[in-house]
């Protein structure tokens, strides 16, 4: 899995925050720099996985969910089917969270809005033959930021419940 995560390189059809950079450097004459870039892009995944392992080892459902979500978020190739990797973990995590149904629905709505924005730009590129890769990249960054916000909300919501248990 690590080798695939480091060396994968679909530069056209994915939600990755790195896709535009990798797209622009795919045929660059500086091959060693491009290879180094592929390893550097793997660092956030590795560091976040380690951080969540250390910080949330006592809550396997939270730890696994956070690791999986952030691994997909920061992967160099991230397509819609990758999201299934963490969606099946959410029912395991939900009872641990202190979050209202309205708040959960709004976070899910934010997630769908981010994905929908990216899919719209993807449609423009693929079916309308528009050269809007930079706009697609910005949509991907919005999607990344929305996912980061959702991850933070999950952590805060989980902490709130665990801190209330100790009181």
Coordinates of N, CA, C and O in Angstrom, one line a residue:
X1 N 0.8 -1.2 0.0 CA 0.0 0.0 0.0 C 0.9 1.3 0.0 O 0.6 2.2 -0.7
X2 N 1.9 1.3 0.8 CA 2.8 2.5 0.9 C 3.4 2.7 -0.5 O 3.5 3.9 -0.9
X3 N 3.9 1.7 -1.2 CA 4.5 1.9 -2.5 C 3.5 2.5 -3.5 O 3.9 3.4 -4.2
X4 N 2.3 2.0 -3.5 CA 1.3 2.6 -4.3 C 1.0 4.0 -4.0 O 0.8 4.9 -4.8
X5 N 0.9 4.3 -2.7 CA 0.6 5.7 -2.2 C 1.7 6.6 -2.6 O 1.4 7.8 -2.9
X6 N 2.9 6.2 -2.7 CA 4.0 7.0 -3.0 C 4.2 7.2 -4.5 O 4.4 8.3 -5.0
X7 N 4.0 6.1 -5.3 CA 4.3 6.1 -6.7 C 3.1 6.4 -7.6 O 3.3 6.7 -8.8
X8 N 1.9 6.3 -7.1 CA 0.7 6.5 -7.9 C 0.7 7.9 -8.5 O 1.2 8.8 -7.9
X9 N 0.1 8.1 -9.7 CA 0.3 9.4 -10.3 C -0.8 9.7 -11.3 O -0.4 10.3 -12.3
X10 N -2.0 9.4 -11.2 CA -3.1 9.8 -12.1 C -3.2 11.3 -11.9 O -3.7 11.8 -10.9
X11 N -2.8 12.1 -12.9 CA -2.8 13.5 -12.7 C -4.0 14.2 -13.3 O -4.0 15.4 -13.5
X12 N -5.1 13.5 -13.6 CA -6.2 14.1 -14.3 C -7.5 13.9 -13.6 O -8.4 14.7 -13.7
X13 N -7.8 12.7 -13.1 CA -9.1 12.4 -12.6 C -9.2 12.2 -11.1 O -9.5 11.1 -10.7
X14 N -8.8 13.2 -10.4 CA -8.9 12.9 -8.9 C -9.0 14.2 -8.1 O -8.7 15.3 -8.6
X15 N -9.4 14.0 -6.9 CA -9.7 15.2 -6.0 C -8.5 15.6 -5.2 O -8.6 16.4 -4.3
X16 N -7.3 15.0 -5.5 CA -6.1 15.3 -4.7 C -5.7 16.7 -4.7 O -5.8 17.4 -5.7
X17 N -5.2 17.2 -3.5 CA -4.7 18.6 -3.5 C -3.4 18.7 -4.3 O -3.0 19.8 -4.7
X18 N -2.8 17.6 -4.7 CA -1.5 17.6 -5.4 C -1.7 17.5 -6.9 O -0.8 17.5 -7.7
X19 N -3.0 17.2 -7.4 CA -3.2 16.8 -8.8 C -2.6 17.9 -9.7 O -2.0 17.6 -10.7
X20 N -2.9 19.2 -9.4 CA -2.5 20.2 -10.4 C -1.0 20.3 -10.5 O -0.4 20.4 -11.6
X21 N -0.3 20.3 -9.3 CA 1.1 20.3 -9.3 C 1.7 19.1 -10.1 O 2.6 19.3 -10.9
X22 N 1.2 17.9 -9.8 CA 1.7 16.7 -10.5 C 1.3 16.8 -12.0 O 2.1 16.3 -12.8
X23 N 0.2 17.4 -12.3 CA -0.2 17.5 -13.7 C 0.8 18.5 -14.4 O 1.2 18.2 -15.6
X24 N 1.1 19.5 -13.8 CA 2.1 20.5 -14.4 C 3.5 19.9 -14.6 O 4.2 20.3 -15.5
X25 N 3.9 19.1 -13.7 CA 5.2 18.5 -13.7 C 5.4 17.2 -14.3 O 6.4 16.6 -14.3
X26 N 4.3 16.6 -14.8 CA 4.3 15.2 -15.3 C 5.3 15.0 -16.4 O 6.1 14.1 -16.4
X27 N 5.4 16.0 -17.3 CA 6.4 15.8 -18.4 C 7.5 16.8 -18.3 O 8.2 17.1 -19.2
X28 N 7.7 17.3 -17.1 CA 8.8 18.2 -16.8 C 10.2 17.5 -17.0 O 10.3 16.3 -16.7
X29 N 11.2 18.2 -17.5 CA 12.5 17.6 -17.7 C 13.2 17.3 -16.5 O 14.2 16.6 -16.5
X30 N 12.7 17.8 -15.3 CA 13.4 17.6 -14.0 C 12.8 16.4 -13.3 O 12.2 16.5 -12.3
X31 N 13.1 15.2 -13.9 CA 12.5 14.0 -13.4 C 12.9 13.7 -11.9 O 12.1 13.3 -11.1
X32 N 14.2 14.0 -11.5 CA 14.5 13.7 -10.1 C 13.7 14.6 -9.1 O 13.3 14.2 -8.1
X33 N 13.4 15.8 -9.6 CA 12.6 16.7 -8.7 C 11.2 16.2 -8.6 O 10.6 16.2 -7.6
X34 N 10.6 15.7 -9.7 CA 9.3 15.1 -9.7 C 9.2 13.9 -8.8 O 8.3 13.7 -8.1
X35 N 10.3 13.0 -8.9 CA 10.3 11.9 -8.0 C 10.4 12.3 -6.6 O 9.7 11.7 -5.7
X36 N 11.2 13.3 -6.2 CA 11.2 13.8 -4.9 C 9.9 14.3 -4.4 O 9.5 14.1 -3.3
X37 N 9.2 15.0 -5.3 CA 7.9 15.6 -5.0 C 6.9 14.5 -4.6 O 6.1 14.6 -3.7
X38 N 7.0 13.4 -5.3 CA 6.1 12.2 -5.0 C 6.3 11.8 -3.5 O 5.3 11.4 -2.9
X39 N 7.5 11.7 -3.1 CA 7.8 11.3 -1.7 C 7.4 12.4 -0.7 O 6.8 12.1 0.4
X40 N 7.6 13.6 -1.1 CA 7.2 14.7 -0.2 C 5.7 14.8 0.0 O 5.2 15.0 1.1
X41 N 4.9 14.5 -1.1 CA 3.5 14.5 -1.0 C 3.0 13.4 0.0 O 1.9 13.5 0.5
X42 N 3.8 12.3 0.2 CA 3.4 11.3 1.1 C 3.5 11.6 2.6 O 2.9 11.0 3.5
X43 N 4.3 12.6 2.9 CA 4.6 13.0 4.3 C 3.4 13.4 5.1 O 3.2 12.9 6.2
X44 N 2.4 14.2 4.6 CA 1.2 14.5 5.4 C 0.5 13.2 5.8 O 0.0 13.1 6.9
X45 N 0.3 12.3 4.9 CA -0.4 11.0 5.2 C 0.4 10.3 6.3 O -0.3 9.8 7.3
X46 N 1.7 10.1 6.2 CA 2.4 9.4 7.2 C 2.4 10.1 8.5 O 2.2 9.4 9.6
X47 N 2.6 11.4 8.5 CA 2.6 12.1 9.8 C 1.3 12.1 10.5 O 1.2 11.9 11.7
X48 N 0.2 12.3 9.7 CA -1.1 12.3 10.4 C -1.5 10.9 10.9 O -2.1 10.8 11.9
X49 N -1.1 9.9 10.1 CA -1.4 8.6 10.6 C -0.7 8.3 11.9 O -1.3 7.7 12.8
X50 N 0.5 8.7 12.0 CA 1.3 8.5 13.2 C 0.7 9.3 14.4 O 0.5 8.8 15.5
X51 N 0.4 10.6 14.1 CA -0.2 11.5 15.1 C -1.5 10.9 15.7 O -1.7 10.8 16.9
X52 N -2.4 10.5 14.8 CA -3.7 9.9 15.2 C -3.5 8.6 16.0 O -4.2 8.3 16.9
X53 N -2.5 7.8 15.6 CA -2.2 6.6 16.3 C -1.8 6.8 17.7 O -2.3 6.1 18.7
X54 N -1.0 7.8 17.9 CA -0.5 8.1 19.3 C -1.5 8.8 20.1 O -1.7 8.5 21.3
X55 N -2.3 9.7 19.5 CA -3.2 10.5 20.2 C -4.5 9.8 20.6 O -5.1 10.0 21.6
X56 N -5.0 8.9 19.7 CA -6.3 8.3 19.8 C -6.3 6.8 19.9 O -7.3 6.2 19.5
X57 N -5.2 6.2 20.3 CA -5.1 4.8 20.4 C -6.2 4.1 21.3 O -6.6 3.0 21.1
X58 N -6.6 4.9 22.3 CA -7.7 4.3 23.2 C -9.0 4.2 22.6 O -9.9 3.6 23.1
X59 N -9.2 4.9 21.4 CA -10.5 4.9 20.7 C -10.3 4.4 19.3 O -10.1 5.2 18.4
X60 N -10.3 3.1 19.1 CA -10.0 2.5 17.8 C -10.9 3.0 16.7 O -10.4 3.3 15.6
X61 N -12.2 3.2 17.0 CA -13.1 3.7 15.9 C -12.8 5.1 15.5 O -12.8 5.4 14.3
X62 N -12.4 6.0 16.4 CA -12.0 7.3 16.1 C -10.6 7.3 15.4 O -10.5 8.0 14.3
X63 N -9.7 6.6 15.9 CA -8.4 6.5 15.3 C -8.4 6.0 13.9 O -7.8 6.6 13.0
X64 N -9.1 4.9 13.6 CA -9.2 4.4 12.3 C -9.9 5.3 11.3 O -9.5 5.4 10.2
X65 N -11.0 5.9 11.8 CA -11.7 6.9 10.9 C -10.8 8.0 10.5 O -10.7 8.4 9.4
X66 N -10.2 8.6 11.5 CA -9.3 9.8 11.2 C -8.1 9.4 10.3 O -7.8 10.2 9.4
X67 N -7.5 8.3 10.6 CA -6.4 7.8 9.7 C -6.9 7.6 8.3 O -6.2 8.0 7.3
X68 N -8.0 7.0 8.1 CA -8.5 6.7 6.8 C -8.9 7.9 6.1 O -8.6 8.1 4.9
X69 N -9.7 8.8 6.7 CA -10.1 10.1 6.1 C -8.9 10.9 5.7 O -8.9 11.4 4.5
X70 N -8.0 11.1 6.5 CA -6.8 11.9 6.2 C -5.9 11.2 5.1 O -5.3 11.9 4.3
X71 N -5.8 9.9 5.2 CA -5.1 9.2 4.1 C -5.7 9.5 2.8 O -5.0 9.8 1.8
X72 N -7.0 9.4 2.7 CA -7.7 9.7 1.4 C -7.5 11.1 1.0 O -7.3 11.5 -0.1
X73 N -7.7 12.0 2.0 CA -7.7 13.5 1.7 C -6.3 13.9 1.1 O -6.3 14.7 0.2
X74 N -5.2 13.3 1.6 CA -3.9 13.8 1.2 C -3.2 12.8 0.2 O -2.0 12.9 0.0
X75 N -4.0 11.9 -0.3 CA -3.4 10.9 -1.3 C -3.2 11.7 -2.6 O -3.9 12.6 -2.9
X76 N -2.2 11.2 -3.3 CA -1.9 11.8 -4.6 C -3.0 11.5 -5.7 O -3.1 12.2 -6.6
X77 N -3.6 10.4 -5.5 CA -4.7 10.0 -6.3 C -5.9 9.7 -5.4 O -5.8 8.9 -4.5
X78 N -7.0 10.5 -5.6 CA -8.2 10.3 -4.8 C -9.4 10.5 -5.6 O -9.7 11.6 -6.1
X79 N -10.1 9.4 -5.9 CA -11.3 9.4 -6.7 C -12.5 9.1 -5.8 O -12.4 8.7 -4.7
X80 N -13.7 9.2 -6.4 CA -14.9 9.0 -5.6 C -15.0 7.7 -4.9 O -15.5 7.7 -3.7
X81 N -14.6 6.6 -5.5 CA -14.7 5.3 -4.8 C -13.8 5.3 -3.5 O -14.0 4.5 -2.7
X82 N -12.8 6.1 -3.4 CA -11.9 6.1 -2.3 C -12.7 6.5 -1.0 O -12.4 6.2 0.1
X83 N -13.7 7.3 -1.2 CA -14.5 7.8 -0.1 C -15.2 6.7 0.6 O -15.6 6.8 1.8
X84 N -15.5 5.6 -0.1 CA -16.1 4.4 0.5 C -15.2 3.9 1.6 O -15.7 3.2 2.5
X85 N -13.9 4.1 1.5 CA -13.0 3.6 2.5 C -13.4 4.1 3.9 O -13.1 3.4 4.9
X86 N -13.8 5.3 4.0 CA -14.1 5.8 5.4 C -15.6 5.9 5.7 O -16.0 6.0 6.8
X87 N -16.5 5.9 4.7 CA -17.9 6.0 5.0 C -18.4 4.8 5.8 O -19.3 5.0 6.6
X88 N -17.9 3.7 5.6 CA -18.3 2.5 6.3 C -17.9 2.6 7.8 O -18.5 1.9 8.6
X89 N -16.9 3.4 8.1 CA -16.5 3.6 9.5 C -17.4 4.5 10.3 O -17.4 4.5 11.5
X90 N -18.1 5.4 9.6 CA -18.9 6.5 10.3 C -20.0 5.9 11.2 O -20.1 6.4 12.3
X91 N -20.7 4.8 10.8 CA -21.7 4.3 11.8 C -21.0 3.8 13.1 O -21.7 3.8 14.1
X92 N -19.8 3.3 13.0 CA -19.1 2.8 14.2 C -18.7 4.0 15.1 O -18.7 3.9 16.3
X93 N -18.4 5.1 14.5 CA -17.9 6.3 15.2 C -19.1 7.2 15.7 O -19.0 7.8 16.8
X94 N -20.2 7.2 15.1 CA -21.3 8.1 15.4 C -21.8 8.0 16.9 O -21.9 9.0 17.5
X95 N -21.9 6.8 17.5 CA -22.4 6.7 18.9 C -21.4 7.4 19.8 O -21.7 7.9 20.9
X96 N -20.1 7.5 19.5 CA -19.1 8.1 20.3 C -19.1 9.6 20.3 O -18.6 10.3 21.2
X97 N -19.7 10.1 19.2 CA -19.8 11.6 19.0 C -20.9 12.3 19.7 O -22.0 11.7 19.8
X98 N -20.6 13.4 20.3 CA -21.7 14.2 20.8 C -22.0 15.3 19.8 O -21.3 16.4 19.8
X99 N -22.9 15.0 18.9 CA -23.2 15.9 17.8 C -24.6 15.7 17.4 O -25.2 14.6 17.4
X100 N -25.3 16.8 17.2 CA -26.7 16.8 16.9 C -26.9 16.3 15.5 O -26.0 16.3 14.6
X101 N -28.1 15.8 15.2 CA -28.4 15.3 13.9 C -28.3 16.5 12.9 O -27.9 16.3 11.7
X102 N -28.7 17.7 13.3 CA -28.7 18.8 12.4 C -27.2 19.1 12.1 O -26.9 19.4 10.9
X103 N -26.3 19.1 13.1 CA -24.9 19.4 12.9 C -24.3 18.3 11.9 O -23.5 18.6 11.0
X104 N -24.6 17.1 12.2 CA -24.1 16.0 11.3 C -24.6 16.2 9.9 O -23.8 16.0 8.9
X105 N -25.9 16.5 9.7 CA -26.4 16.8 8.4 C -25.7 18.0 7.7 O -25.4 17.9 6.5
X106 N -25.4 19.0 8.5 CA -24.7 20.2 7.9 C -23.3 19.8 7.5 O -22.8 20.3 6.4
X107 N -22.6 19.0 8.3 CA -21.3 18.6 7.9 C -21.3 17.7 6.7 O -20.4 17.9 5.8
X108 N -22.3 16.8 6.6 CA -22.4 16.0 5.4 C -22.8 16.9 4.2 O -22.2 16.6 3.1
X109 N -23.6 17.9 4.4 CA -23.9 18.8 3.3 C -22.7 19.6 2.8 O -22.5 19.8 1.6
X110 N -21.8 20.0 3.8 CA -20.6 20.6 3.4 C -19.7 19.7 2.6 O -19.1 20.1 1.5
X111 N -19.6 18.5 3.0 CA -18.8 17.5 2.2 C -19.4 17.3 0.8 O -18.6 17.3 -0.1
X112 N -20.7 17.2 0.7 CA -21.3 17.0 -0.6 C -21.1 18.3 -1.5 O -20.9 18.2 -2.7
X113 N -21.2 19.4 -0.9 CA -21.0 20.7 -1.6 C -19.6 20.8 -2.2 O -19.4 21.1 -3.3
X114 N -18.6 20.4 -1.4 CA -17.2 20.4 -1.8 C -17.0 19.4 -3.0 O -16.4 19.7 -4.0
X115 N -17.5 18.2 -2.8 CA -17.4 17.2 -3.9 C -18.2 17.7 -5.1 O -17.7 17.5 -6.2
X116 N -19.4 18.2 -4.9 CA -20.2 18.7 -6.1 C -19.5 19.8 -6.9 O -19.5 19.8 -8.1
X117 N -18.9 20.7 -6.2 CA -18.1 21.8 -6.9 C -17.0 21.2 -7.7 O -16.8 21.5 -8.9
X118 N -16.2 20.2 -7.2 CA -15.2 19.6 -7.9 C -15.7 18.8 -9.1 O -15.2 18.9 -10.2
X119 N -16.8 18.1 -8.9 CA -17.4 17.3 -10.0 C -17.9 18.2 -11.1 O -17.8 17.8 -12.3
X120 N -18.4 19.3 -10.8 CA -18.8 20.3 -11.8 C -17.7 20.7 -12.7 O -17.7 20.7 -13.9
X121 N -16.5 21.1 -12.0 CA -15.4 21.5 -12.8 C -14.8 20.3 -13.6 O -14.3 20.4 -14.7
X122 N -14.9 19.1 -13.0 CA -14.4 17.9 -13.7 C -15.3 17.7 -15.0 O -14.8 17.3 -16.0
X123 N -16.6 17.9 -14.8 CA -17.5 17.8 -16.0 C -17.1 18.8 -17.1 O -17.0 18.4 -18.3
X124 N -16.8 20.0 -16.7 CA -16.3 21.0 -17.7 C -15.1 20.6 -18.4 O -15.0 20.8 -19.6
X125 N -14.1 20.0 -17.7 CA -12.9 19.6 -18.3 C -13.1 18.4 -19.2 O -12.7 18.4 -20.4
X126 N -13.8 17.4 -18.7 CA -14.0 16.1 -19.5 C -15.0 16.2 -20.6 O -14.8 15.6 -21.7
X127 N -16.1 16.8 -20.4 CA -17.2 16.7 -21.3 C -17.4 18.0 -22.1 O -17.9 17.9 -23.3
X128 N -17.1 19.1 -21.6 CA -17.2 20.4 -22.3 C -15.8 20.8 -22.9 O -15.8 21.8 -23.6
X129 N -14.8 20.0 -22.6 CA -13.4 20.3 -23.1 C -13.0 21.7 -22.8 O -12.3 22.4 -23.6
X130 N -13.3 22.2 -21.6 CA -12.9 23.5 -21.1 C -11.5 23.3 -20.4 O -11.3 22.4 -19.7
X131 N -10.7 24.3 -20.7 CA -9.4 24.3 -20.0 C -9.5 25.0 -18.7 O -9.1 26.2 -18.6
X132 N -10.0 24.3 -17.7 CA -10.2 25.0 -16.4 C -9.6 24.2 -15.3 O -10.2 24.0 -14.2
X133 N -8.4 23.7 -15.5 CA -7.7 22.9 -14.5 C -7.4 23.7 -13.3 O -7.4 23.1 -12.2
X134 N -7.1 24.9 -13.4 CA -6.8 25.8 -12.2 C -8.0 25.9 -11.4 O -8.0 25.8 -10.2
X135 N -9.2 26.1 -12.0 CA -10.5 26.2 -11.3 C -10.8 24.9 -10.6 O -11.2 24.9 -9.5
X136 N -10.5 23.8 -11.3 CA -10.7 22.5 -10.7 C -9.8 22.3 -9.5 O -10.2 21.7 -8.5
X137 N -8.5 22.8 -9.6 CA -7.6 22.7 -8.5 C -8.1 23.5 -7.3 O -8.1 23.0 -6.2
X138 N -8.7 24.7 -7.6 CA -9.2 25.5 -6.5 C -10.4 24.8 -5.9 O -10.6 24.8 -4.6
X139 N -11.3 24.2 -6.7 CA -12.4 23.4 -6.1 C -11.9 22.3 -5.3 O -12.5 22.0 -4.2
X140 N -10.8 21.6 -5.7 CA -10.2 20.5 -4.9 C -9.7 21.0 -3.6 O -9.8 20.4 -2.6
X141 N -9.1 22.2 -3.6 CA -8.6 22.8 -2.4 C -9.7 23.2 -1.4 O -9.6 23.0 -0.2
X142 N -10.8 23.7 -2.0 CA -12.0 23.9 -1.2 C -12.5 22.6 -0.5 O -12.9 22.6 0.6
X143 N -12.6 21.6 -1.3 CA -13.0 20.3 -0.8 C -12.0 19.8 0.3 O -12.5 19.3 1.3
X144 N -10.7 20.0 0.1 CA -9.8 19.6 1.1 C -10.0 20.4 2.4 O -10.0 19.8 3.5
X145 N -10.2 21.7 2.3 CA -10.4 22.5 3.5 C -11.7 22.1 4.2 O -11.8 22.1 5.4
X146 N -12.8 21.8 3.4 CA -14.0 21.4 4.0 C -13.8 20.0 4.8 O -14.4 19.9 5.9
X147 N -13.0 19.1 4.2 CA -12.8 17.9 4.9 C -11.9 18.1 6.2 O -12.2 17.4 7.2
X148 N -11.0 19.0 6.1 CA -10.2 19.3 7.3 C -11.1 19.9 8.4 O -10.9 19.5 9.6
X149 N -12.0 20.7 8.0 CA -13.0 21.3 9.0 C -13.8 20.1 9.6 O -14.0 20.1 10.8
X150 N -14.3 19.2 8.8 CA -15.1 18.1 9.3 C -14.3 17.2 10.2 O -14.7 16.8 11.3
X151 N -13.0 17.0 9.9 CA -12.1 16.2 10.7 C -12.0 16.9 12.1 O -12.1 16.2 13.1
X152 N -11.7 18.2 12.1 CA -11.6 18.9 13.3 C -12.9 18.8 14.1 O -12.9 18.7 15.4
X153 N -14.0 18.9 13.5 CA -15.3 18.8 14.2 C -15.5 17.4 14.8 O -16.0 17.3 15.9
X154 N -15.1 16.4 14.1 CA -15.1 15.0 14.7 C -14.2 14.9 15.9 O -14.6 14.3 16.9
X155 N -13.0 15.5 15.8 CA -12.1 15.4 17.0 C -12.7 16.1 18.2 O -12.7 15.6 19.3
X156 N -13.2 17.4 17.9 CA -13.7 18.2 19.0 C -15.0 17.5 19.6 O -15.1 17.4 20.8
X157 N -15.8 17.0 18.8 CA -17.0 16.3 19.2 C -16.7 15.1 20.1 O -17.3 14.8 21.1
X158 N -15.7 14.4 19.6 CA -15.3 13.2 20.4 C -14.7 13.5 21.7 O -14.9 12.9 22.7
X159 N -13.8 14.6 21.7 CA -13.2 15.0 23.0 C -14.3 15.4 24.0 O -14.1 15.2 25.1
X160 N -15.3 16.2 23.5 CA -16.3 16.6 24.4 C -17.0 15.5 25.1 O -17.2 15.5 26.3
X161 N -17.3 14.4 24.3 CA -17.9 13.3 25.0 C -17.0 12.6 25.9 O -17.4 12.2 27.0
X162 N -15.7 12.4 25.6 CA -14.8 11.7 26.5 C -14.5 12.5 27.7 O -14.3 12.0 28.8
X163 N -14.5 13.9 27.6 CA -14.2 14.7 28.7 C -15.4 14.7 29.7 O -15.3 14.8 30.9
X164 N -16.6 14.5 29.1 CA -17.8 14.5 30.0 C -17.9 13.2 30.8 O -18.4 13.1 31.9
X165 N -17.3 12.1 30.2 CA -17.3 10.8 30.9 C -16.5 10.9 32.1 O -16.7 10.2 33.1
X166 N -15.4 11.6 32.1 CA -14.5 11.7 33.2 C -14.9 12.6 34.3 O -14.4 12.6 35.4
X167 N -15.9 13.4 34.0 CA -16.4 14.4 35.1 C -17.3 13.7 36.0 O -18.0 12.8 35.8

